[in-house]
Short mmCIF file of C-alpha atoms and ligand atoms in Angstrom, two decimals:
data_model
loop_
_atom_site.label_atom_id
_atom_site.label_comp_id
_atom_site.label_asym_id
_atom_site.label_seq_id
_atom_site.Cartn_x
_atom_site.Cartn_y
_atom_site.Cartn_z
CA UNK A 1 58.19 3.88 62.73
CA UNK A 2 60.22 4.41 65.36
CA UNK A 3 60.54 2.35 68.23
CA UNK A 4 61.13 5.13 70.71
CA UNK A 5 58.00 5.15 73.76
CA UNK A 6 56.06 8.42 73.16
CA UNK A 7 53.24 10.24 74.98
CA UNK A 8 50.07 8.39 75.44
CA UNK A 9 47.88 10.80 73.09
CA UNK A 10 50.94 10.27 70.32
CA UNK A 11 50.93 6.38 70.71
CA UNK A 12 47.18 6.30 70.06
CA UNK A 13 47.39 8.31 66.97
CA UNK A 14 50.70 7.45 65.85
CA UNK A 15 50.70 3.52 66.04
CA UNK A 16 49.27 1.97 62.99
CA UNK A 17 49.16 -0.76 60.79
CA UNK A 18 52.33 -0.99 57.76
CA UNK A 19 51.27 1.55 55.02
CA UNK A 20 50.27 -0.34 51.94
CA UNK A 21 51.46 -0.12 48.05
CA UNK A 22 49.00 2.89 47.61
CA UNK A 23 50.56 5.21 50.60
CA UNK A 24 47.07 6.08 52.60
CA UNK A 25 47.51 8.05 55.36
CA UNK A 26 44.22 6.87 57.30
CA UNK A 27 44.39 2.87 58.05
CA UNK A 28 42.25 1.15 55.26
CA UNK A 29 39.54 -1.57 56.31
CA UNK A 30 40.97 -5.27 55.84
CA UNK A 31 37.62 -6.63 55.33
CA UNK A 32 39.39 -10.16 54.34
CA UNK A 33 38.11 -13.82 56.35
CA UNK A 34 41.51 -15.20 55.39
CA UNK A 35 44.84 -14.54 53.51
CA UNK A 36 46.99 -16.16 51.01
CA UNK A 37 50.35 -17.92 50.65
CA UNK A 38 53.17 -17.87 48.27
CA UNK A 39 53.62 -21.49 48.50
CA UNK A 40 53.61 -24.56 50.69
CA UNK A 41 57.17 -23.79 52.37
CA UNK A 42 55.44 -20.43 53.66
CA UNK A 43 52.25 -21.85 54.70
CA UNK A 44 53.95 -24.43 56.72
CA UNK A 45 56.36 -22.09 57.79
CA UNK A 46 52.80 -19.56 59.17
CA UNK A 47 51.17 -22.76 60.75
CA UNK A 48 53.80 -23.90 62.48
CA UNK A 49 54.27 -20.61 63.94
CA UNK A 50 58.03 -19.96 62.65
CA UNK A 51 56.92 -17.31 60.66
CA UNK A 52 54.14 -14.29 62.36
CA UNK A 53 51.66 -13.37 59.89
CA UNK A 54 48.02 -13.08 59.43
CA UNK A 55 46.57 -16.56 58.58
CA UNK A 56 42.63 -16.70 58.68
CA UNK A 57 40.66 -13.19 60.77
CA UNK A 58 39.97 -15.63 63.60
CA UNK A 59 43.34 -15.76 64.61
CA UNK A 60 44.46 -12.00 63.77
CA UNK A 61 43.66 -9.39 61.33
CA UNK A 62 45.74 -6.17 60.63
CA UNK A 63 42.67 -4.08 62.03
CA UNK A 64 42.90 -5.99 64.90
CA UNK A 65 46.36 -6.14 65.30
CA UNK A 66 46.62 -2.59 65.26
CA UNK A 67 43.26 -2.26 67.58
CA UNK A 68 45.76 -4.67 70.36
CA UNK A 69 48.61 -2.98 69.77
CA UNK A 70 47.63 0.52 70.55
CA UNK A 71 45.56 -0.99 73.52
CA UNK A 72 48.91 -2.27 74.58
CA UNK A 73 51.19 0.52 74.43
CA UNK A 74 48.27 2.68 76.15
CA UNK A 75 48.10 0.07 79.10
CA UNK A 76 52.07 -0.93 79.09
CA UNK A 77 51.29 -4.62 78.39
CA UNK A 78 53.06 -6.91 76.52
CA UNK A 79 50.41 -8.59 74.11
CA UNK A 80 47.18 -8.58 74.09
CA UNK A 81 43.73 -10.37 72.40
CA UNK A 82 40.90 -8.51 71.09
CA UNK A 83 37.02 -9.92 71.11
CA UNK A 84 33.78 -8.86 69.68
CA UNK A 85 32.46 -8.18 73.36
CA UNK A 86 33.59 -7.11 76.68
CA UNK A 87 32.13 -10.08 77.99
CA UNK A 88 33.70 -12.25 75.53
CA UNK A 89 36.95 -10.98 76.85
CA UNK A 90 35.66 -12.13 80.63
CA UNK A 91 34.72 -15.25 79.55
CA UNK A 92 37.46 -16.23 77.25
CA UNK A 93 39.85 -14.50 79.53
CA UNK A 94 38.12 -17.06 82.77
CA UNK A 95 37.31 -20.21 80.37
CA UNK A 96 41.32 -20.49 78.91
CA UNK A 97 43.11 -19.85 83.03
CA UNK A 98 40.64 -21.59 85.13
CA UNK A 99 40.24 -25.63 85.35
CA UNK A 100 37.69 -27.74 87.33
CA UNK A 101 38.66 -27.94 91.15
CA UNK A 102 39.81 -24.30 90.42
CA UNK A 103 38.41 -20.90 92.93
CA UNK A 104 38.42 -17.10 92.20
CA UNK A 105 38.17 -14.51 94.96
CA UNK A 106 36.37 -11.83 93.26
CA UNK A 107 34.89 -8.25 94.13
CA UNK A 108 31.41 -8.60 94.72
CA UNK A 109 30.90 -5.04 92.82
CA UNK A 110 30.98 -6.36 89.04
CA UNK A 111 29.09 -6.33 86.08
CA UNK A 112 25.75 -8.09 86.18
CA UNK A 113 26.59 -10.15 83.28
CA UNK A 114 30.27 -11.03 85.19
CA UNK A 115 27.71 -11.88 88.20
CA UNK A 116 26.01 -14.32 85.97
CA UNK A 117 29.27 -16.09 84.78
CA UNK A 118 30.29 -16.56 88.61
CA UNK A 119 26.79 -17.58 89.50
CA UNK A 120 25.48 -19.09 86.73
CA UNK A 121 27.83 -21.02 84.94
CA UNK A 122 31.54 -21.50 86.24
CA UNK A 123 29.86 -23.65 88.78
CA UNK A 124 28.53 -26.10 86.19
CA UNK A 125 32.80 -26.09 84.97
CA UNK A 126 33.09 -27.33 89.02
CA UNK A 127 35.00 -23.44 89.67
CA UNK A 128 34.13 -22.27 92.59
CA UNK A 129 33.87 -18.11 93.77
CA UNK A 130 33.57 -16.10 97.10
CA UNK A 131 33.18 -12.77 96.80
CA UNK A 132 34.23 -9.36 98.77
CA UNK A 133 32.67 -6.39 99.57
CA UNK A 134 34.94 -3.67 97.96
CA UNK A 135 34.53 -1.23 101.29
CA UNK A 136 36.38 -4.43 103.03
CA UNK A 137 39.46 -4.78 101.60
CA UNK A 138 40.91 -6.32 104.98
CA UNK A 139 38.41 -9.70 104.31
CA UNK A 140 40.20 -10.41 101.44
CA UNK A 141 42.84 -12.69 102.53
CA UNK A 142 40.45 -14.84 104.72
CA UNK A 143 38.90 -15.85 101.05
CA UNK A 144 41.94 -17.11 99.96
CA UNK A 145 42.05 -20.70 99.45
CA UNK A 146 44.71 -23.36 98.26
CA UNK A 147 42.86 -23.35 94.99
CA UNK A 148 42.83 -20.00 94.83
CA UNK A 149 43.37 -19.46 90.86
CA UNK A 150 42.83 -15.12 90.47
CA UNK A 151 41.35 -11.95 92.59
CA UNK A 152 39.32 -10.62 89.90
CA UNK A 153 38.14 -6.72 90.41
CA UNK A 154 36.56 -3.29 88.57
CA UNK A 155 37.94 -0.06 89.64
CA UNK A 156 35.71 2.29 90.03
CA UNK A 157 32.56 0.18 90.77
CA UNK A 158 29.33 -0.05 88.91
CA UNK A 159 26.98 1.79 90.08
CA UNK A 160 28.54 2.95 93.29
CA UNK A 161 32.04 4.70 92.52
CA UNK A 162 33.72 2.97 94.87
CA UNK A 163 37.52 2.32 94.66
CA UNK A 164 39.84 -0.51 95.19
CA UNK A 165 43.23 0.39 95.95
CA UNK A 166 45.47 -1.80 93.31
CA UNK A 167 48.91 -2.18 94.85
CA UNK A 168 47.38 -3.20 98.06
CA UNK A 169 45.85 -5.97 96.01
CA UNK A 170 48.62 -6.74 93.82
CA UNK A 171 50.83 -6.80 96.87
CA UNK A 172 48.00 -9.77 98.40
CA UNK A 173 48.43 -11.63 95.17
CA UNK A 174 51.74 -11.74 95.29
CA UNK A 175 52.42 -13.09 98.69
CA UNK A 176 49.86 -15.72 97.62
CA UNK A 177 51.04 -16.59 94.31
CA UNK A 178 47.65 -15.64 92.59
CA UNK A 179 46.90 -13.95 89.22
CA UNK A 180 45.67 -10.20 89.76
CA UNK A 181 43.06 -9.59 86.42
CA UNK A 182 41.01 -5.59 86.24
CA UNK A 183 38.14 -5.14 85.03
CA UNK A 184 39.54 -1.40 83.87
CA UNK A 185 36.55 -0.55 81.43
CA UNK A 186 35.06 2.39 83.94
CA UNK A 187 38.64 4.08 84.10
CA UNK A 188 39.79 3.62 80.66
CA UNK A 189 43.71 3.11 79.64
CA UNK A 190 43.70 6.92 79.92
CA UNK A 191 42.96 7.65 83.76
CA UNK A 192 44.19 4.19 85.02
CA UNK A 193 47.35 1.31 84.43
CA UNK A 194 46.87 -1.62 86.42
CA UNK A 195 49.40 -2.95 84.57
CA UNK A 196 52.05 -0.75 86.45
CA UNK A 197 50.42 -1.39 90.12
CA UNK A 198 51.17 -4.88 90.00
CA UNK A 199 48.20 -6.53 88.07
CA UNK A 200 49.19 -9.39 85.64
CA UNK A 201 45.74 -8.78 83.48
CA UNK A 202 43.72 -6.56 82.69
CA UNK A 203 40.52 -6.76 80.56
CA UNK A 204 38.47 -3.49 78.61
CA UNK A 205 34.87 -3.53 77.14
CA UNK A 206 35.84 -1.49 74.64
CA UNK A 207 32.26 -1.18 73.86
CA UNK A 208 32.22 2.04 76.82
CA UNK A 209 34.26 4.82 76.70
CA UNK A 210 36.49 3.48 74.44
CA UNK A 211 34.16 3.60 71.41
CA UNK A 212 32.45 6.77 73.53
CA UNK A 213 30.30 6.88 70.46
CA UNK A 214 27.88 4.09 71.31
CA UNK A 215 28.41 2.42 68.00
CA UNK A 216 30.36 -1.09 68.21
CA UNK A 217 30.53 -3.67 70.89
CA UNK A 218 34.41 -4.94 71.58
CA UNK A 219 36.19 -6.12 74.44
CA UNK A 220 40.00 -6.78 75.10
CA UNK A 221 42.05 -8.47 77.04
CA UNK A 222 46.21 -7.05 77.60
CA UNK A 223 49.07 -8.10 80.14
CA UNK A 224 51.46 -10.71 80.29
CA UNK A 225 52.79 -12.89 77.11
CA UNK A 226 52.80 -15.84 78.46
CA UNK A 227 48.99 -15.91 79.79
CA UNK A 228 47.62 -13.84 76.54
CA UNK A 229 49.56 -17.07 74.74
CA UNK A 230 46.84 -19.38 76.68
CA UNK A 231 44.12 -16.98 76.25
CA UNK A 232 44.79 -16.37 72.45
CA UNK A 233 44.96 -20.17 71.59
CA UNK A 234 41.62 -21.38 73.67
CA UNK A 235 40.02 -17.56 71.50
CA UNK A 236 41.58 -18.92 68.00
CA UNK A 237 39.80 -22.08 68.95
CA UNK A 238 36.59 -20.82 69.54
CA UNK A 239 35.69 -17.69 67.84
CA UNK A 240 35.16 -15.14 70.07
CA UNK A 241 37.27 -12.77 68.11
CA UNK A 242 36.37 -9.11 67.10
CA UNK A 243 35.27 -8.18 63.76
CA UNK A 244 37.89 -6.38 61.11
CA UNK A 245 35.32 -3.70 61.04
CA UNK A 246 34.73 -3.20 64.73
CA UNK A 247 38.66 -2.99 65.11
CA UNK A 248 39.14 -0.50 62.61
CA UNK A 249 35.80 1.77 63.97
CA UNK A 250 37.80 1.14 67.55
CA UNK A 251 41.32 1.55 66.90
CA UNK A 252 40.21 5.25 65.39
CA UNK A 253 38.45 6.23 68.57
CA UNK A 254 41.43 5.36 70.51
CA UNK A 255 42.93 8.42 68.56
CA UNK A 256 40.63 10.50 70.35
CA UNK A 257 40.43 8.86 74.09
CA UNK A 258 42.59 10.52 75.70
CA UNK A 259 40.66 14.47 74.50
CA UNK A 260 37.21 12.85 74.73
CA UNK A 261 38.07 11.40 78.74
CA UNK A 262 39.55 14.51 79.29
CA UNK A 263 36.18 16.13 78.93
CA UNK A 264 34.11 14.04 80.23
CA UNK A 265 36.20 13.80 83.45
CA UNK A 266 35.80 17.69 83.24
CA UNK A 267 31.76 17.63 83.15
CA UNK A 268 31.96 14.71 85.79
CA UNK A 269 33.72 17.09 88.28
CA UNK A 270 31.67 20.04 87.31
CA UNK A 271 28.10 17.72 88.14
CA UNK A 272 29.56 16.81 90.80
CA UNK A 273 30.32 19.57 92.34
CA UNK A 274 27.03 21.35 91.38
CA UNK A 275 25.49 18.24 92.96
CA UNK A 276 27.39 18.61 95.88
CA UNK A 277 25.69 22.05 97.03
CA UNK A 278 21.74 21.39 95.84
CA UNK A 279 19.45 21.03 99.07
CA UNK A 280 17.89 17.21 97.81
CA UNK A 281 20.88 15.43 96.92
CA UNK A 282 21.82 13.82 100.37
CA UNK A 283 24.76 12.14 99.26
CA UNK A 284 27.04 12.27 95.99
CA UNK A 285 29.75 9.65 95.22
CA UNK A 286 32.50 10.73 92.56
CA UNK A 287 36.14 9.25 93.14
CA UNK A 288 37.48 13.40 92.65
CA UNK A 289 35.63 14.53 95.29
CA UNK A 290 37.44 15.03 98.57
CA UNK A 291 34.40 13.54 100.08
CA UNK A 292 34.89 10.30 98.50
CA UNK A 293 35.78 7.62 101.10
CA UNK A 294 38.79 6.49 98.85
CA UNK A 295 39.68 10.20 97.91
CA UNK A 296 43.17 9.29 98.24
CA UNK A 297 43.76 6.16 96.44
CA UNK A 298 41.41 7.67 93.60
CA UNK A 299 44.18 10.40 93.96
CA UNK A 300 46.74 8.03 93.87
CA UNK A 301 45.70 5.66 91.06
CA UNK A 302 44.09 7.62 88.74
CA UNK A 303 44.81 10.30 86.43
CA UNK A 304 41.15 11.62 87.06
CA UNK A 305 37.87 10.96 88.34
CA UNK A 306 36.27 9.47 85.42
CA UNK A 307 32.83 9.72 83.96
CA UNK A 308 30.47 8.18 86.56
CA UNK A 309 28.96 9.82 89.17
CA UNK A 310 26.61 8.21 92.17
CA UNK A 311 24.31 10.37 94.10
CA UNK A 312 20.58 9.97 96.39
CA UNK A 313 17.89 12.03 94.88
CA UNK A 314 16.14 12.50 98.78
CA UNK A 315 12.07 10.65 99.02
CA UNK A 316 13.84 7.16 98.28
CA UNK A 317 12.47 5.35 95.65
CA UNK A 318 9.48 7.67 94.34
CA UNK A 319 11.96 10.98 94.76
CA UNK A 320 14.38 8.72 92.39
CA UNK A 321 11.64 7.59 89.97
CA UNK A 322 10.37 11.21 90.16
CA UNK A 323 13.60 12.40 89.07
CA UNK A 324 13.98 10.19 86.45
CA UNK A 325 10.87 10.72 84.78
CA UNK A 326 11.61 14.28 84.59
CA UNK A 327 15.00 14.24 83.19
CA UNK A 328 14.49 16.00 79.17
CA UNK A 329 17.34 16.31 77.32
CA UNK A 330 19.52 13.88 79.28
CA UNK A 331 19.05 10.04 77.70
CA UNK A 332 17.45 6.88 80.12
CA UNK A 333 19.55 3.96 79.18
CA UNK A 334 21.48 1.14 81.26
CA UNK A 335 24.47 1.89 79.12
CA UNK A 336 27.29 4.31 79.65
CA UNK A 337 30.84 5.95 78.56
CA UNK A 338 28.57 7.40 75.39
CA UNK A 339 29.13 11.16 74.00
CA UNK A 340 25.20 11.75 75.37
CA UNK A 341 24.93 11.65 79.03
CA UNK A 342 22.70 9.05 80.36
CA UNK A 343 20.94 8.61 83.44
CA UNK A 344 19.75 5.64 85.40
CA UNK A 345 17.94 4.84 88.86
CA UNK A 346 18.98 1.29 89.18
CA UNK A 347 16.71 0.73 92.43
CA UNK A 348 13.36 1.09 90.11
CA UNK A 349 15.10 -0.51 86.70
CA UNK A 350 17.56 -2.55 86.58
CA UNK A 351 18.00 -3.34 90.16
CA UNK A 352 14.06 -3.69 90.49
CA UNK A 353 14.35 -7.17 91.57
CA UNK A 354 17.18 -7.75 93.47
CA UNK A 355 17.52 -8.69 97.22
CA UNK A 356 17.78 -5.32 99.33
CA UNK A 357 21.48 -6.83 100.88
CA UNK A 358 22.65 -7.67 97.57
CA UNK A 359 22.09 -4.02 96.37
CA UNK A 360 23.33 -2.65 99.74
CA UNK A 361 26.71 -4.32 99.27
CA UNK A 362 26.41 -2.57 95.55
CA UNK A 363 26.05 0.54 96.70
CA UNK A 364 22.43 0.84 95.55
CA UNK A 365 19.87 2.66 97.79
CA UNK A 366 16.39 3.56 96.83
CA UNK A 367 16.95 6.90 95.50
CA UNK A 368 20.28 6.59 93.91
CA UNK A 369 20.90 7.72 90.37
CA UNK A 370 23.82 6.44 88.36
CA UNK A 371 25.08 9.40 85.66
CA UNK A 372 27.18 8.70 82.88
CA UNK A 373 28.57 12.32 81.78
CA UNK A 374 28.57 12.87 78.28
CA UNK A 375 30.34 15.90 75.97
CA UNK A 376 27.38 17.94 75.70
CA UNK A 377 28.35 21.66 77.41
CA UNK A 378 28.14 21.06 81.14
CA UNK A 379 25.68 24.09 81.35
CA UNK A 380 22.80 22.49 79.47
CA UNK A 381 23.30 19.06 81.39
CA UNK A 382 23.42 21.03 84.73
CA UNK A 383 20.21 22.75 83.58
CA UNK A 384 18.27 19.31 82.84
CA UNK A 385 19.52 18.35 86.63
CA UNK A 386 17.99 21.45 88.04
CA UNK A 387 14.47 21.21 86.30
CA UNK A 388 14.14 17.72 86.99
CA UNK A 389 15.22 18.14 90.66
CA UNK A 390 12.35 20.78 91.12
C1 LIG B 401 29.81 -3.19 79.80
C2 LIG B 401 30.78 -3.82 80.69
C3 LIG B 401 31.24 -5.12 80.45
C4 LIG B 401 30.73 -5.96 79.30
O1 LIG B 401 31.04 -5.40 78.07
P1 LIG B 401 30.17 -5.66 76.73
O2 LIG B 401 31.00 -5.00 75.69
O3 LIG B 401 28.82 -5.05 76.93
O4 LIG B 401 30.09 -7.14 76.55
C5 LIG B 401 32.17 -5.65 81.33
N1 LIG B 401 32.62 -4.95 82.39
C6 LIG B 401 32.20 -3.69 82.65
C7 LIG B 401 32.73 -2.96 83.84
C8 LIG B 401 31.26 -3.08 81.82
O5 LIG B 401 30.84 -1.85 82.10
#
């Protein structure tokens, strides 16, 4: 193949593994725990490194080779590790940079389960967080500490759509001599290259939009050689790694990411929009929308809006629920990036029992609905809006 960079859509379809004996034109499934040596020249040779091939599905398989490399090219990093779950790429991605004594500055807008890691369990490792509130990007620097390991951060937020402008950050990490890792699951390598603003990681469930098919869990983590080196030999240590069979599912639905985002960035913009005008919405969040507090770094960072959109049903928590309940075709789920568009009201779910300034600093007020826009025609999701809205 040749070596030349091509167009994002042509990368994703055109990188694959080395054709086998039996010239298959779709990637075959290398369902295989380990592989097999010649002799004990070669398999010294493969241990100690001097020679790069596949030595036991741990370490590397050809499905998930090809999964990494594709999730390379699309994000213009230089290697990469792939793991059975987004949050085994946080953790493994944390657990192989970060020592005792060690402090991350971190967004306070992440992923409950990141939340947990922070809260729950770096501080039995002695690693120490402080957190910032993603509207306040001018409090970052007073966070900063000697120990000061990473600024950690998602891009849009989940579940308010806010947006973090990346160079500014990079540009902070760089005067202080600190990592800059992106959570980049909510933008996909599609709409959004951290990479190429400055960050030196960036990490993907791959279990979201890129699956889109709510099948397989996956996560990934892509960016600089020398710190995927540490992260790939604390992973080939412990087993985090993803399956053959969730690599090959994964690396085909990358061939489709960039048409399938396309879409669903199209239906996000149409919702929103439609959203926009109705009489009990009294506020709607989507990154696209000139309304959107960071319209212009959304502008300037991404390719489009994505496939979340934030808006208040008005009554507050009973004119959410209310909502909610009446939602028919639409799916009520906590999960997103999916080809069925799913609808949540965090404030009466998942959010239920969470301090009112923790949710506040979220983005979370009584009646706000989270929507994940799926591929259905935007006419019959905009119709399931207006009924339930009634
Ligand atoms: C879902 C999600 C994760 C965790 O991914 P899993 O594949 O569910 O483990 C991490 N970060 C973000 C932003 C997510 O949406």
């Amino acid at each position: 193949m040749s070596k030349e960079k091509k167009q994002f859509e042509t990368e994703s379809i055109r990188t694959q593994s080395e054709t086998t004996q039996f010239s298959e034109h779709s990637v075959p499934l290398y369902i295989t725990s380990g592989f097999v040596f010649d002799d004990a020249e070669e398999m010294r040779a493969s241990f100690a490194e001097e020679k790069q091939r596949d030595l036991y599905s741990r370490y590397s398989n050809p499905n998930t080779n090809e999964f990494i490399d594709k999730v390379c090219k699309m994000e213009g990093a230089e290697a990469g590790f792939a793991f059975a779950s987004g949050m085994a790429a946080v953790f493994s991605t944390f657990a192989a940079l970060l020592s005792a004594g060690d402090h991350v500055v971190s967004c306070s807008s992440v992923f409950g389960a990141t939340h947990g890691l922070f809260t729950k369990y770096l501080p039995k490792w002695h690693i120490d967080f402080s957190y910032f509130n993603i509207n306040e990007p001018e409090t970052i620097e007073a966070l900063i500490k000697p120990n000061t390991k990473f600024i950690y951060a998602e891009t849009p937020t989940n579940p308010g759509v806010d947006v973090l402008d990346l160079e500014f950050l990079s540009a902070l990490c760089k005067k202080h001599n600190l990592l800059l890792i992106i959570d980049n699951c909510f933008a996909t390598p599609y709409l959004q290259n951290p990479i190429k603003h400055g960050a030196d990681l960036v990490v993907h469930s791959a279990t979201k939009l890129m699956d889109g098919q709510g099948r397989v869990l996956g996560g990934v983590t892509v960016g600089k050689k020398e710190l995927i080196r540490d992260i790939y030999l604390f992973s080939r240590l412990t087993g985090p790694s993803m399956s053959p069979f969730n690599a090959w599912v994964l690396s085909k639905s990358l061939e489709t990411l960039a048409v399938r985002v396309e879409k669903h960035c199209e239906n996000a913009l149409k919702l929103a929009t439609f959203l926009e005008g109705h009489p009990k919405i009294t506020w709607v969040k989507y990154p696209f929308l000139k309304s959107h507090p960071k319209y212009d770094i959304a502008k300037k960072q991404m390719r489009l809006g994505g496939n979340i959109v934030a808006f208040e049903v008005e009554g507050g928590i009973e004119g959410g629920r209310n909502f909610f309940d009446n939602i028919k075709m639409c799916s009520l789920s906590a999960n997103l990036g999916d080809t069925r568009t799913i609808v949540t009201h965090p404030a009466s779910t998942t959010h239920a029992k969470v301090e009112p300034e923790v949710k506040a600093a979220v983005g979370i007020t009584d009646g706000m609905v989270r929507c994940s826009l799926g591929l259905e025609h935007i006419d019959d999701i905009i119709a399931d809006f207006e009924q339930a809205l009634k």
